[in-house]
């Protein structure tokens, strides 16, 4: 059985990872609009879409952890 402390740690880590995905996605979208970007904008937008998908999966993971925590409270 998972303890509340373990769930809290998993939740903290998942939220940090989500923040990273969101920030990286925002950076990729910003780079896509930069006039002196190193790569074509479609490359950055594709990367941003991939990061958005990873962020969505991480949000679901967070929701699952929070639901599991609620059962223990």
XYZ file of C-alpha atoms in Angstrom:
73
model
C 0.000 0.000 0.000
C 1.186 3.481 -0.830
C 1.580 5.912 2.048
C 0.433 9.493 2.037
C 4.050 10.659 2.180
C 4.895 8.638 -0.930
C 1.928 10.123 -2.774
C 2.926 13.618 -1.699
C 6.413 13.083 -3.109
C 5.031 11.654 -6.368
C 2.630 14.596 -6.625
C 5.399 17.123 -6.034
C 7.639 15.524 -8.668
C 4.791 15.282 -11.193
C 3.925 18.960 -10.704
C 7.566 19.930 -11.221
C 7.695 17.859 -14.402
C 4.466 19.463 -15.613
C 5.924 22.915 -15.048
C 8.955 21.900 -17.116
C 6.792 20.672 -20.014
C 4.692 23.847 -19.926
C 7.729 26.142 -19.853
C 9.484 24.236 -22.638
C 6.328 24.356 -24.768
C 6.034 28.098 -24.248
C 9.699 28.525 -25.171
C 9.192 26.487 -28.360
C 6.178 28.599 -29.367
C 8.170 31.760 -28.672
C 11.079 30.474 -30.774
C 8.673 29.704 -33.637
C 7.830 33.414 -33.800
C 11.381 34.674 -33.556
C 12.582 36.224 -36.821
C 16.137 34.964 -36.335
C 15.245 31.429 -35.196
C 17.771 28.726 -35.904
C 15.153 26.344 -37.375
C 11.920 26.776 -39.366
C 8.865 27.625 -37.259
C 7.141 24.312 -38.054
C 9.923 22.470 -36.221
C 9.327 24.527 -33.082
C 5.559 24.194 -33.373
C 5.868 20.425 -33.734
C 8.031 20.343 -30.627
C 5.481 22.491 -28.787
C 2.695 20.080 -29.785
C 4.718 17.128 -28.478
C 5.367 18.953 -25.224
C 1.660 19.810 -24.930
C 0.821 16.110 -25.279
C 3.354 15.236 -22.576
C 1.893 17.959 -20.351
C -1.620 16.573 -20.865
C -0.440 13.098 -19.864
C 1.286 14.555 -16.812
C -1.923 16.418 -15.843
C -3.770 13.103 -15.967
C -1.097 11.507 -13.813
C -1.476 14.348 -11.304
C -5.249 13.883 -11.243
C -4.778 10.164 -10.605
C -2.341 10.812 -7.763
C -4.672 13.377 -6.223
C -7.560 10.911 -6.410
C -5.413 8.279 -4.721
C -4.429 10.799 -2.024
C -8.066 11.636 -1.396
C -8.756 7.997 -0.582
C -6.100 8.092 2.142
C -7.225 11.350 3.737
